[in-house]
Structures are given as structure tokens and as C-alpha cells.
């Protein structure tokens, strides 16, 4: 079984790969661990299952989500975006980070199946997987400005 | 010689990212079209075959694997069309089965312009 601390490194490395190679935004570990996303936020979640099961969540405020979407779409700063475009972009971030995590865990956990991403919008968003689950969370800064929280809820499956 | 390209993905954002990455890879396409799922792609290919299809695996209505099967079984005008799958799905079993169905290559997400260059350039001449 993989160690809890390794999951944190895996999360961070996967997110760095996605943001640096496909979104062209600098991503660094936040200097204030435990800091939460304030105000109106978007949370993209994607579930996974097999010998390990759980949920990856990417949560950030709407300003950061719009900045991510603008970079992903190659638009000028300040461009008008629809709610759907921003949600689609954040959902794809979760999808790609999960894809990268899956590749990194494939030696330990074969055949992980991944769902399609879903996105919710609201304030003080929190996800849960119930009892006997582990939770790894990393807070990162994008472009030295925006805060984003990436969390992995997981448990060993009965399979 | 310039080629034609069809990008198939249910995410409009991902289609834009693929277009941008292809552009950054330096590959030259004179026509680029988009489709939101396999069924839409089939309709576009019936009307106008392309040289290369970049196709997601998991999509609503018709997924990428079924699209590959249908193109290879029912669209003789696309016999020379190269189909490259682009997906976060990375299991070797899945990749092998898609290649057996008639896909010509596989790119995992996240991807880079260099990866596109490597996988697509053999089909550009």
C-alpha cells in the first residue's frame, strides 16, 4: 500500500505537470498550508475505483477559475467567458490531474477506472467520503497569486 | 503538403487545447474541424474525409472506441485516415485493444507539443 505522504507528492507532481505543460501557469506549493479558498468557488470532482477508490477534487475561487480557463483557451486576459466555459475548463483540469495521478500510481494500483468530471459552484465547499477514508490535501499558488486546493479522498476497496 | 484534421472530444475546452497544441507542435493543417462525440465525427467524415483524426476515448452518445470500429467497418472513404486517440485513460490493455480496432496511435493526457510532433509527423508526408 502506498504511503499517505506519497499521495501528497503524487498530487503535487501531477498538478505541476498539468499546469506547466498544458495550461502554462506556474504552480507552487502554498506557503500557508491549511489555508482555505474564500468566497464563491468552483469544485471539480472526479471519482475513481478498483483496488483503491475515492475522489479527486480541485477547488478554487471564481477569479482563479476564470484565469485558468483563459489560459487553457489561449484568450487575452479579461476575456468574457460563460459559466459553462469556466466549468468545462475546471472539469478538464480535474480530468487531466486524475489522468496524471493514475499514470503515476499504475505500478501500485493497476486498472483504476475513472469517472467523468463534475463541477459544483458555491461557498465553503467541502467533500467527504465517509468513515475509514484517507484524505490528502495540498494547497498551491498559481502564478504566485491564486490559491487552489487539490484533495484526494481514498480508501482501499473490498475488491 | 498541408493536411486536414478532425478533433473529437466532448469538452470544447479540450478541443481548443488540442488545436493550440497542434499549432505549437509546428504541424501544418489547412483544414481543422471539430466534433463533440463519435457520432458527430462519423457524420463529418461521411461528408468530408480527413487525413488525421485526434479522438478522445470517453464521450457521450458514441465513444472513441466505437467510432474507430465504425470508421474502419463502414467508411471505405476513410481507409487512409489515421486515427490517433487522445485520452487520460492510460492502461496498456485499453491502448492495445484500441490499436487492434484500427486506431493508428495513442497520446495520453497531459500531453505536450513535442508528443504531438512525435506521434503525428510520421503521418504528415
PDB file of C-alpha atoms in Angstrom:
ATOM      1  CA  UNK A   1       0.000   0.000   0.000  1.00  0.00           C
ATOM      2  CA  UNK A   2       1.233   3.446  -0.845  1.00  0.00           C
ATOM      3  CA  UNK A   3       2.042   5.819   1.997  1.00  0.00           C
ATOM      4  CA  UNK A   4      -0.118   8.843   2.825  1.00  0.00           C
ATOM      5  CA  UNK A   5       2.836  11.195   2.315  1.00  0.00           C
ATOM      6  CA  UNK A   6       3.486   9.735  -1.140  1.00  0.00           C
ATOM      7  CA  UNK A   7      -0.031  10.675  -2.176  1.00  0.00           C
ATOM      8  CA  UNK A   8       0.698  14.307  -1.346  1.00  0.00           C
ATOM      9  CA  UNK A   9       3.822  14.232  -3.534  1.00  0.00           C
ATOM     10  CA  UNK A  10       1.880  12.477  -6.284  1.00  0.00           C
ATOM     11  CA  UNK A  11      -0.879  15.104  -6.160  1.00  0.00           C
ATOM     12  CA  UNK A  12       1.595  17.949  -6.334  1.00  0.00           C
ATOM     13  CA  UNK A  13       3.683  16.412  -9.121  1.00  0.00           C
ATOM     14  CA  UNK A  14       0.583  15.598 -11.175  1.00  0.00           C
ATOM     15  CA  UNK A  15      -0.823  19.109 -10.796  1.00  0.00           C
ATOM     16  CA  UNK A  16       2.547  20.647 -11.683  1.00  0.00           C
ATOM     17  CA  UNK A  17       2.786  18.543 -14.828  1.00  0.00           C
ATOM     18  CA  UNK A  18      -0.692  19.570 -15.989  1.00  0.00           C
ATOM     19  CA  UNK A  19      -0.321  23.279 -15.241  1.00  0.00           C
ATOM     20  CA  UNK A  20       3.190  23.600 -16.617  1.00  0.00           C
ATOM     21  CA  UNK A  21       2.778  21.562 -19.809  1.00  0.00           C
ATOM     22  CA  UNK A  22      -0.823  22.253 -20.804  1.00  0.00           C
ATOM     23  CA  UNK A  23      -2.070  25.389 -19.066  1.00  0.00           C
ATOM     24  CA  UNK A  24       1.180  27.350 -18.957  1.00  0.00           C
ATOM     25  CA  UNK A  25       0.730  28.613 -15.409  1.00  0.00           C
ATOM     26  CA  UNK A  26       3.340  28.438 -12.674  1.00  0.00           C
ATOM     27  CA  UNK A  27       2.240  26.255  -9.757  1.00  0.00           C
ATOM     28  CA  UNK A  28       3.988  26.286  -6.385  1.00  0.00           C
ATOM     29  CA  UNK A  29       3.167  24.804  -3.020  1.00  0.00           C
ATOM     30  CA  UNK A  30       1.369  27.417  -0.922  1.00  0.00           C
ATOM     31  CA  UNK A  31       3.472  28.860   1.888  1.00  0.00           C
ATOM     32  CA  UNK A  32       0.407  28.797   4.180  1.00  0.00           C
ATOM     33  CA  UNK A  33      -0.635  25.123   4.382  1.00  0.00           C
ATOM     34  CA  UNK A  34      -4.220  24.662   5.536  1.00  0.00           C
ATOM     35  CA  UNK A  35      -5.381  27.951   4.037  1.00  0.00           C
ATOM     36  CA  UNK A  36      -8.873  27.571   2.534  1.00  0.00           C
ATOM     37  CA  UNK A  37     -10.395  29.014  -0.632  1.00  0.00           C
ATOM     38  CA  UNK A  38     -12.560  32.041   0.245  1.00  0.00           C
ATOM     39  CA  UNK A  39     -15.738  33.338  -1.367  1.00  0.00           C
ATOM     40  CA  UNK A  40     -17.563  31.975  -4.398  1.00  0.00           C
ATOM     41  CA  UNK A  41     -15.704  28.887  -5.587  1.00  0.00           C
ATOM     42  CA  UNK A  42     -15.801  26.071  -8.092  1.00  0.00           C
ATOM     43  CA  UNK A  43     -15.036  22.491  -7.144  1.00  0.00           C
ATOM     44  CA  UNK A  44     -14.402  19.913  -9.845  1.00  0.00           C
ATOM     45  CA  UNK A  45     -14.568  16.315  -8.683  1.00  0.00           C
ATOM     46  CA  UNK A  46     -13.768  13.053 -10.389  1.00  0.00           C
ATOM     47  CA  UNK A  47     -14.189   9.635  -8.815  1.00  0.00           C
ATOM     48  CA  UNK A  48     -12.039   6.558  -9.293  1.00  0.00           C
ATOM     49  CA  UNK A  49     -12.369   2.904  -8.366  1.00  0.00           C
ATOM     50  CA  UNK A  50     -10.712  -0.505  -8.347  1.00  0.00           C
ATOM     51  CA  UNK A  51      -8.426  -1.807  -5.585  1.00  0.00           C
ATOM     52  CA  UNK A  52      -8.396   1.765  -4.338  1.00  0.00           C
ATOM     53  CA  UNK A  53     -11.416   4.048  -4.685  1.00  0.00           C
ATOM     54  CA  UNK A  54     -12.186   7.637  -3.921  1.00  0.00           C
ATOM     55  CA  UNK A  55     -12.469  11.107  -5.305  1.00  0.00           C
ATOM     56  CA  UNK A  56     -10.118  13.818  -6.536  1.00  0.00           C
ATOM     57  CA  UNK A  57     -11.276  17.401  -6.033  1.00  0.00           C
ATOM     58  CA  UNK A  58      -9.866  20.624  -7.442  1.00  0.00           C
ATOM     59  CA  UNK A  59     -11.242  23.720  -5.732  1.00  0.00           C
ATOM     60  CA  UNK A  60     -10.545  27.363  -6.440  1.00  0.00           C
ATOM     61  CA  UNK A  61     -12.316  30.718  -6.394  1.00  0.00           C
ATOM     62  CA  UNK A  62     -14.107  32.006  -9.473  1.00  0.00           C
ATOM     63  CA  UNK A  63     -11.382  34.564 -10.290  1.00  0.00           C
ATOM     64  CA  UNK A  64      -8.731  31.869 -10.381  1.00  0.00           C
ATOM     65  CA  UNK A  65     -11.038  29.533 -12.316  1.00  0.00           C
ATOM     66  CA  UNK A  66     -11.528  32.227 -14.949  1.00  0.00           C
ATOM     67  CA  UNK A  67      -7.769  32.808 -15.167  1.00  0.00           C
ATOM     68  CA  UNK A  68      -7.233  29.078 -15.686  1.00  0.00           C
ATOM     69  CA  UNK A  69      -9.935  28.941 -18.375  1.00  0.00           C
ATOM     70  CA  UNK A  70      -8.446  31.962 -20.179  1.00  0.00           C
ATOM     71  CA  UNK A  71      -5.039  30.300 -20.257  1.00  0.00           C
ATOM     72  CA  UNK A  72      -6.450  26.952 -21.347  1.00  0.00           C
ATOM     73  CA  UNK A  73      -8.384  28.557 -24.181  1.00  0.00           C
ATOM     74  CA  UNK A  74      -5.492  30.824 -25.172  1.00  0.00           C
ATOM     75  CA  UNK A  75      -7.559  34.007 -24.722  1.00  0.00           C
ATOM     76  CA  UNK A  76      -6.495  37.525 -23.768  1.00  0.00           C
ATOM     77  CA  UNK A  77      -6.617  38.434 -20.060  1.00  0.00           C
ATOM     78  CA  UNK A  78     -10.030  39.841 -19.146  1.00  0.00           C
ATOM     79  CA  UNK A  79     -11.826  37.987 -21.943  1.00  0.00           C
ATOM     80  CA  UNK A  80     -15.517  37.303 -21.339  1.00  0.00           C
ATOM     81  CA  UNK A  81     -16.235  33.681 -20.545  1.00  0.00           C
ATOM     82  CA  UNK A  82     -19.509  31.895 -19.961  1.00  0.00           C
ATOM     83  CA  UNK A  83     -20.190  29.925 -16.777  1.00  0.00           C
ATOM     84  CA  UNK A  84     -20.164  26.766 -18.922  1.00  0.00           C
ATOM     85  CA  UNK A  85     -16.729  27.544 -20.379  1.00  0.00           C
ATOM     86  CA  UNK A  86     -15.218  28.101 -16.932  1.00  0.00           C
ATOM     87  CA  UNK A  87     -16.859  24.950 -15.530  1.00  0.00           C
ATOM     88  CA  UNK A  88     -15.711  22.898 -18.524  1.00  0.00           C
ATOM     89  CA  UNK A  89     -12.148  24.158 -18.056  1.00  0.00           C
ATOM     90  CA  UNK A  90     -12.039  23.299 -14.342  1.00  0.00           C
ATOM     91  CA  UNK A  91     -13.565  19.907 -15.051  1.00  0.00           C
ATOM     92  CA  UNK A  92     -10.818  19.238 -17.591  1.00  0.00           C
ATOM     93  CA  UNK A  93      -8.182  20.268 -15.046  1.00  0.00           C
ATOM     94  CA  UNK A  94      -9.531  17.598 -12.667  1.00  0.00           C
ATOM     95  CA  UNK A  95      -9.667  15.088 -15.516  1.00  0.00           C
ATOM     96  CA  UNK A  96      -6.048  15.717 -16.545  1.00  0.00           C
ATOM     97  CA  UNK A  97      -4.694  15.772 -12.979  1.00  0.00           C
ATOM     98  CA  UNK A  98      -6.501  12.481 -12.326  1.00  0.00           C
ATOM     99  CA  UNK A  99      -5.030  11.056 -15.532  1.00  0.00           C
ATOM    100  CA  UNK A 100      -1.553  12.021 -14.405  1.00  0.00           C
ATOM    101  CA  UNK A 101      -2.134  10.579 -10.907  1.00  0.00           C
ATOM    102  CA  UNK A 102      -3.409   7.350 -12.444  1.00  0.00           C
ATOM    103  CA  UNK A 103      -0.266   7.004 -14.560  1.00  0.00           C
ATOM    104  CA  UNK A 104       1.921   7.617 -11.513  1.00  0.00           C
ATOM    105  CA  UNK A 105       0.069   5.026  -9.387  1.00  0.00           C
ATOM    106  CA  UNK A 106      -0.237   2.355 -12.038  1.00  0.00           C
ATOM    107  CA  UNK A 107       2.575   0.197 -10.594  1.00  0.00           C
ATOM    108  CA  UNK A 108       0.861   0.108  -7.194  1.00  0.00           C
ATOM    109  CA  UNK A 109      -2.785   0.202  -8.239  1.00  0.00           C
ATOM    110  CA  UNK A 110      -3.496  -1.370 -11.611  1.00  0.00           C
ATOM    111  CA  UNK A 111      -6.623  -0.762 -13.644  1.00  0.00           C
ATOM    112  CA  UNK A 112      -8.021   2.281 -11.861  1.00  0.00           C
ATOM    113  CA  UNK A 113     -11.295   3.284 -13.509  1.00  0.00           C
ATOM    114  CA  UNK A 114     -12.074   6.994 -13.645  1.00  0.00           C
ATOM    115  CA  UNK A 115     -15.467   8.726 -13.923  1.00  0.00           C
ATOM    116  CA  UNK A 116     -16.293  11.816 -15.932  1.00  0.00           C
ATOM    117  CA  UNK A 117     -15.683  15.065 -14.015  1.00  0.00           C
ATOM    118  CA  UNK A 118     -18.458  17.136 -12.467  1.00  0.00           C
ATOM    119  CA  UNK A 119     -18.296  20.724 -11.252  1.00  0.00           C
ATOM    120  CA  UNK A 120     -20.227  22.481  -8.479  1.00  0.00           C
ATOM    121  CA  UNK A 121     -20.232  26.176  -7.616  1.00  0.00           C
ATOM    122  CA  UNK A 122     -20.803  27.641  -4.154  1.00  0.00           C
ATOM    123  CA  UNK A 123     -19.186  28.830  -0.939  1.00  0.00           C
ATOM    124  CA  UNK A 124     -17.214  26.889   1.694  1.00  0.00           C
ATOM    125  CA  UNK A 125     -17.325  23.743  -0.451  1.00  0.00           C
ATOM    126  CA  UNK A 126     -16.248  20.565   1.325  1.00  0.00           C
ATOM    127  CA  UNK A 127     -16.293  16.983   0.048  1.00  0.00           C
ATOM    128  CA  UNK A 128     -16.389  13.802   2.081  1.00  0.00           C
ATOM    129  CA  UNK A 129     -16.013  10.060   1.575  1.00  0.00           C
ATOM    130  CA  UNK A 130     -17.285   8.951   4.971  1.00  0.00           C
ATOM    131  CA  UNK A 131     -15.548   6.891   7.640  1.00  0.00           C
ATOM    132  CA  UNK A 132     -12.387   4.840   7.142  1.00  0.00           C
ATOM    133  CA  UNK A 133     -11.187   7.008   4.309  1.00  0.00           C
ATOM    134  CA  UNK A 134      -7.928   8.876   3.965  1.00  0.00           C
ATOM    135  CA  UNK A 135      -7.650  12.485   2.898  1.00  0.00           C
ATOM    136  CA  UNK A 136      -4.636  14.184   1.361  1.00  0.00           C
ATOM    137  CA  UNK A 137      -4.847  17.844   0.545  1.00  0.00           C
ATOM    138  CA  UNK A 138      -2.343  20.246  -0.984  1.00  0.00           C
ATOM    139  CA  UNK A 139      -2.760  23.995  -1.266  1.00  0.00           C
ATOM    140  CA  UNK A 140      -0.960  25.588  -4.170  1.00  0.00           C
ATOM    141  CA  UNK A 141      -0.469  29.059  -5.593  1.00  0.00           C
ATOM    142  CA  UNK A 142      -0.923  29.686  -9.296  1.00  0.00           C
ATOM    143  CA  UNK A 143       1.158  32.468 -10.835  1.00  0.00           C
ATOM    144  CA  UNK A 144       2.099  33.455  -7.278  1.00  0.00           C
ATOM    145  CA  UNK A 145      -1.387  34.915  -6.866  1.00  0.00           C
ATOM    146  CA  UNK A 146      -4.296  32.494  -6.883  1.00  0.00           C
ATOM    147  CA  UNK A 147      -4.996  29.822  -4.281  1.00  0.00           C
ATOM    148  CA  UNK A 148      -6.118  26.366  -5.336  1.00  0.00           C
ATOM    149  CA  UNK A 149      -6.781  23.312  -3.187  1.00  0.00           C
ATOM    150  CA  UNK A 150      -6.326  19.821  -4.589  1.00  0.00           C
ATOM    151  CA  UNK A 151      -7.542  16.970  -2.428  1.00  0.00           C
ATOM    152  CA  UNK A 152      -7.685  13.227  -2.728  1.00  0.00           C
ATOM    153  CA  UNK A 153     -10.158  11.207  -0.664  1.00  0.00           C
ATOM    154  CA  UNK A 154      -9.429   7.498  -0.826  1.00  0.00           C
ATOM    155  CA  UNK A 155      -9.965   4.104   0.753  1.00  0.00           C
ATOM    156  CA  UNK A 156      -8.917   0.568  -0.013  1.00  0.00           C
ATOM    157  CA  UNK A 157     -11.684  -1.184  -1.880  1.00  0.00           C
ATOM    158  CA  UNK A 158     -13.244  -4.529  -0.881  1.00  0.00           C
ATOM    159  CA  UNK A 159     -12.251  -5.885  -4.338  1.00  0.00           C
TER     160      UNK A 159
ATOM    161  CA  UNK B   1       1.721  19.086 -48.245  1.00  0.00           C
ATOM    162  CA  UNK B   2      -0.941  20.503 -45.915  1.00  0.00           C
ATOM    163  CA  UNK B   3      -3.315  18.021 -44.331  1.00  0.00           C
ATOM    164  CA  UNK B   4      -6.789  18.047 -42.833  1.00  0.00           C
ATOM    165  CA  UNK B   5      -7.569  17.334 -39.189  1.00  0.00           C
ATOM    166  CA  UNK B   6     -10.681  16.407 -37.181  1.00  0.00           C
ATOM    167  CA  UNK B   7     -10.629  16.822 -33.392  1.00  0.00           C
ATOM    168  CA  UNK B   8     -13.208  14.772 -31.490  1.00  0.00           C
ATOM    169  CA  UNK B   9     -13.796  15.498 -27.800  1.00  0.00           C
ATOM    170  CA  UNK B  10     -16.927  16.220 -25.757  1.00  0.00           C
ATOM    171  CA  UNK B  11     -15.125  19.073 -23.989  1.00  0.00           C
ATOM    172  CA  UNK B  12     -14.986  22.273 -26.033  1.00  0.00           C
ATOM    173  CA  UNK B  13     -12.123  23.412 -23.810  1.00  0.00           C
ATOM    174  CA  UNK B  14     -10.111  20.291 -24.576  1.00  0.00           C
ATOM    175  CA  UNK B  15     -10.731  20.719 -28.313  1.00  0.00           C
ATOM    176  CA  UNK B  16      -9.283  24.237 -28.069  1.00  0.00           C
ATOM    177  CA  UNK B  17      -6.275  22.932 -26.140  1.00  0.00           C
ATOM    178  CA  UNK B  18      -5.667  20.265 -28.764  1.00  0.00           C
ATOM    179  CA  UNK B  19      -5.890  22.862 -31.558  1.00  0.00           C
ATOM    180  CA  UNK B  20      -3.418  25.111 -29.727  1.00  0.00           C
ATOM    181  CA  UNK B  21      -1.038  22.215 -29.023  1.00  0.00           C
ATOM    182  CA  UNK B  22      -1.122  21.071 -32.645  1.00  0.00           C
ATOM    183  CA  UNK B  23      -0.300  24.637 -33.696  1.00  0.00           C
ATOM    184  CA  UNK B  24       2.569  24.784 -31.190  1.00  0.00           C
ATOM    185  CA  UNK B  25       3.904  21.470 -32.496  1.00  0.00           C
ATOM    186  CA  UNK B  26       4.572  23.140 -35.841  1.00  0.00           C
ATOM    187  CA  UNK B  27       2.450  20.695 -37.814  1.00  0.00           C
ATOM    188  CA  UNK B  28       0.642  22.265 -40.768  1.00  0.00           C
ATOM    189  CA  UNK B  29      -3.065  21.576 -41.310  1.00  0.00           C
ATOM    190  CA  UNK B  30      -5.008  23.529 -43.917  1.00  0.00           C
ATOM    191  CA  UNK B  31      -8.380  22.419 -42.530  1.00  0.00           C
ATOM    192  CA  UNK B  32      -9.270  21.714 -38.901  1.00  0.00           C
ATOM    193  CA  UNK B  33     -12.740  20.592 -37.881  1.00  0.00           C
ATOM    194  CA  UNK B  34     -14.289  19.701 -34.528  1.00  0.00           C
ATOM    195  CA  UNK B  35     -16.857  17.172 -33.331  1.00  0.00           C
ATOM    196  CA  UNK B  36     -18.350  16.676 -29.848  1.00  0.00           C
ATOM    197  CA  UNK B  37     -18.622  12.874 -29.936  1.00  0.00           C
ATOM    198  CA  UNK B  38     -18.090   9.834 -32.145  1.00  0.00           C
ATOM    199  CA  UNK B  39     -21.464  10.079 -33.855  1.00  0.00           C
ATOM    200  CA  UNK B  40     -20.863  13.708 -34.876  1.00  0.00           C
ATOM    201  CA  UNK B  41     -17.425  12.723 -36.110  1.00  0.00           C
ATOM    202  CA  UNK B  42     -18.850   9.933 -38.268  1.00  0.00           C
ATOM    203  CA  UNK B  43     -21.287  12.383 -39.884  1.00  0.00           C
ATOM    204  CA  UNK B  44     -18.470  14.824 -40.628  1.00  0.00           C
ATOM    205  CA  UNK B  45     -16.271  12.063 -42.039  1.00  0.00           C
ATOM    206  CA  UNK B  46     -19.086  10.827 -44.291  1.00  0.00           C
ATOM    207  CA  UNK B  47     -19.402  14.312 -45.762  1.00  0.00           C
ATOM    208  CA  UNK B  48     -15.715  15.030 -45.986  1.00  0.00           C
ATOM    209  CA  UNK B  49     -12.909  12.584 -45.079  1.00  0.00           C
ATOM    210  CA  UNK B  50      -9.829  13.975 -43.331  1.00  0.00           C
ATOM    211  CA  UNK B  51      -6.222  12.856 -43.165  1.00  0.00           C
ATOM    212  CA  UNK B  52      -5.918  12.662 -39.378  1.00  0.00           C
ATOM    213  CA  UNK B  53      -8.459  12.294 -36.539  1.00  0.00           C
ATOM    214  CA  UNK B  54      -7.488  13.118 -32.952  1.00  0.00           C
ATOM    215  CA  UNK B  55     -10.117  11.420 -30.804  1.00  0.00           C
ATOM    216  CA  UNK B  56     -10.970  11.215 -27.100  1.00  0.00           C
ATOM    217  CA  UNK B  57     -11.957   7.802 -25.711  1.00  0.00           C
ATOM    218  CA  UNK B  58     -14.704   8.554 -23.180  1.00  0.00           C
ATOM    219  CA  UNK B  59     -17.510  10.556 -24.774  1.00  0.00           C
ATOM    220  CA  UNK B  60     -21.318  10.507 -24.596  1.00  0.00           C
ATOM    221  CA  UNK B  61     -23.506   9.120 -27.387  1.00  0.00           C
ATOM    222  CA  UNK B  62     -20.667   7.322 -29.172  1.00  0.00           C
ATOM    223  CA  UNK B  63     -17.288   6.778 -27.518  1.00  0.00           C
ATOM    224  CA  UNK B  64     -13.944   6.796 -29.283  1.00  0.00           C
ATOM    225  CA  UNK B  65     -13.573   3.015 -29.497  1.00  0.00           C
ATOM    226  CA  UNK B  66     -16.958   2.599 -31.182  1.00  0.00           C
ATOM    227  CA  UNK B  67     -16.078   5.449 -33.523  1.00  0.00           C
ATOM    228  CA  UNK B  68     -12.862   3.708 -34.592  1.00  0.00           C
ATOM    229  CA  UNK B  69     -14.757   0.440 -35.211  1.00  0.00           C
ATOM    230  CA  UNK B  70     -17.412   2.215 -37.274  1.00  0.00           C
ATOM    231  CA  UNK B  71     -14.912   4.169 -39.359  1.00  0.00           C
ATOM    232  CA  UNK B  72     -12.916   1.039 -40.145  1.00  0.00           C
ATOM    233  CA  UNK B  73     -16.012  -1.093 -40.861  1.00  0.00           C
ATOM    234  CA  UNK B  74     -18.318   1.314 -42.644  1.00  0.00           C
ATOM    235  CA  UNK B  75     -16.376   4.215 -44.121  1.00  0.00           C
ATOM    236  CA  UNK B  76     -14.207   2.977 -47.008  1.00  0.00           C
ATOM    237  CA  UNK B  77     -13.582   6.595 -47.997  1.00  0.00           C
ATOM    238  CA  UNK B  78     -11.636   6.932 -44.730  1.00  0.00           C
ATOM    239  CA  UNK B  79      -9.428   3.875 -45.302  1.00  0.00           C
ATOM    240  CA  UNK B  80      -6.362   6.117 -45.347  1.00  0.00           C
ATOM    241  CA  UNK B  81      -7.470   8.305 -42.438  1.00  0.00           C
ATOM    242  CA  UNK B  82      -5.115   7.983 -39.476  1.00  0.00           C
ATOM    243  CA  UNK B  83      -6.871   7.908 -36.097  1.00  0.00           C
ATOM    244  CA  UNK B  84      -4.882   8.891 -33.017  1.00  0.00           C
ATOM    245  CA  UNK B  85      -6.598   8.505 -29.671  1.00  0.00           C
ATOM    246  CA  UNK B  86      -6.045  11.237 -27.039  1.00  0.00           C
ATOM    247  CA  UNK B  87      -7.122  10.328 -23.530  1.00  0.00           C
ATOM    248  CA  UNK B  88      -6.367  10.272 -19.820  1.00  0.00           C
ATOM    249  CA  UNK B  89      -7.001   6.524 -19.978  1.00  0.00           C
ATOM    250  CA  UNK B  90      -3.523   5.023 -19.891  1.00  0.00           C
ATOM    251  CA  UNK B  91      -3.859   1.293 -19.236  1.00  0.00           C
ATOM    252  CA  UNK B  92      -1.825  -0.756 -21.681  1.00  0.00           C
ATOM    253  CA  UNK B  93      -4.684  -3.248 -22.146  1.00  0.00           C
ATOM    254  CA  UNK B  94      -7.012  -0.487 -23.272  1.00  0.00           C
ATOM    255  CA  UNK B  95      -4.408   1.035 -25.582  1.00  0.00           C
ATOM    256  CA  UNK B  96      -3.681  -2.379 -27.137  1.00  0.00           C
ATOM    257  CA  UNK B  97      -7.374  -3.083 -27.698  1.00  0.00           C
ATOM    258  CA  UNK B  98      -7.951   0.307 -29.337  1.00  0.00           C
ATOM    259  CA  UNK B  99      -4.969  -0.218 -31.629  1.00  0.00           C
ATOM    260  CA  UNK B 100      -6.348  -3.656 -32.542  1.00  0.00           C
ATOM    261  CA  UNK B 101      -9.655  -2.000 -33.511  1.00  0.00           C
ATOM    262  CA  UNK B 102      -7.826   0.091 -36.063  1.00  0.00           C
ATOM    263  CA  UNK B 103      -6.513   3.204 -34.339  1.00  0.00           C
ATOM    264  CA  UNK B 104      -3.047   4.246 -35.515  1.00  0.00           C
ATOM    265  CA  UNK B 105      -1.681   5.729 -32.315  1.00  0.00           C
ATOM    266  CA  UNK B 106      -2.334   6.850 -28.766  1.00  0.00           C
ATOM    267  CA  UNK B 107      -1.460  10.029 -26.878  1.00  0.00           C
ATOM    268  CA  UNK B 108      -2.105  10.261 -23.132  1.00  0.00           C
ATOM    269  CA  UNK B 109      -3.196  13.461 -21.384  1.00  0.00           C
ATOM    270  CA  UNK B 110      -1.488  15.571 -20.197  1.00  0.00           C
ATOM    271  CA  UNK B 111       0.394  15.990 -23.452  1.00  0.00           C
ATOM    272  CA  UNK B 112       2.971  18.333 -24.941  1.00  0.00           C
ATOM    273  CA  UNK B 113       3.544  19.799 -28.434  1.00  0.00           C
ATOM    274  CA  UNK B 114       6.602  17.541 -28.667  1.00  0.00           C
ATOM    275  CA  UNK B 115       4.418  14.491 -28.087  1.00  0.00           C
ATOM    276  CA  UNK B 116       2.065  15.573 -30.876  1.00  0.00           C
ATOM    277  CA  UNK B 117       5.030  16.148 -33.171  1.00  0.00           C
ATOM    278  CA  UNK B 118       6.379  12.688 -32.400  1.00  0.00           C
ATOM    279  CA  UNK B 119       3.056  10.886 -32.913  1.00  0.00           C
ATOM    280  CA  UNK B 120       1.677  12.835 -35.890  1.00  0.00           C
ATOM    281  CA  UNK B 121       4.691  13.664 -38.027  1.00  0.00           C
ATOM    282  CA  UNK B 122       5.004  10.089 -39.421  1.00  0.00           C
ATOM    283  CA  UNK B 123       1.575  10.624 -40.986  1.00  0.00           C
ATOM    284  CA  UNK B 124       2.244  14.074 -42.428  1.00  0.00           C
ATOM    285  CA  UNK B 125       4.029  13.016 -45.610  1.00  0.00           C
TER     286      UNK B 125
END
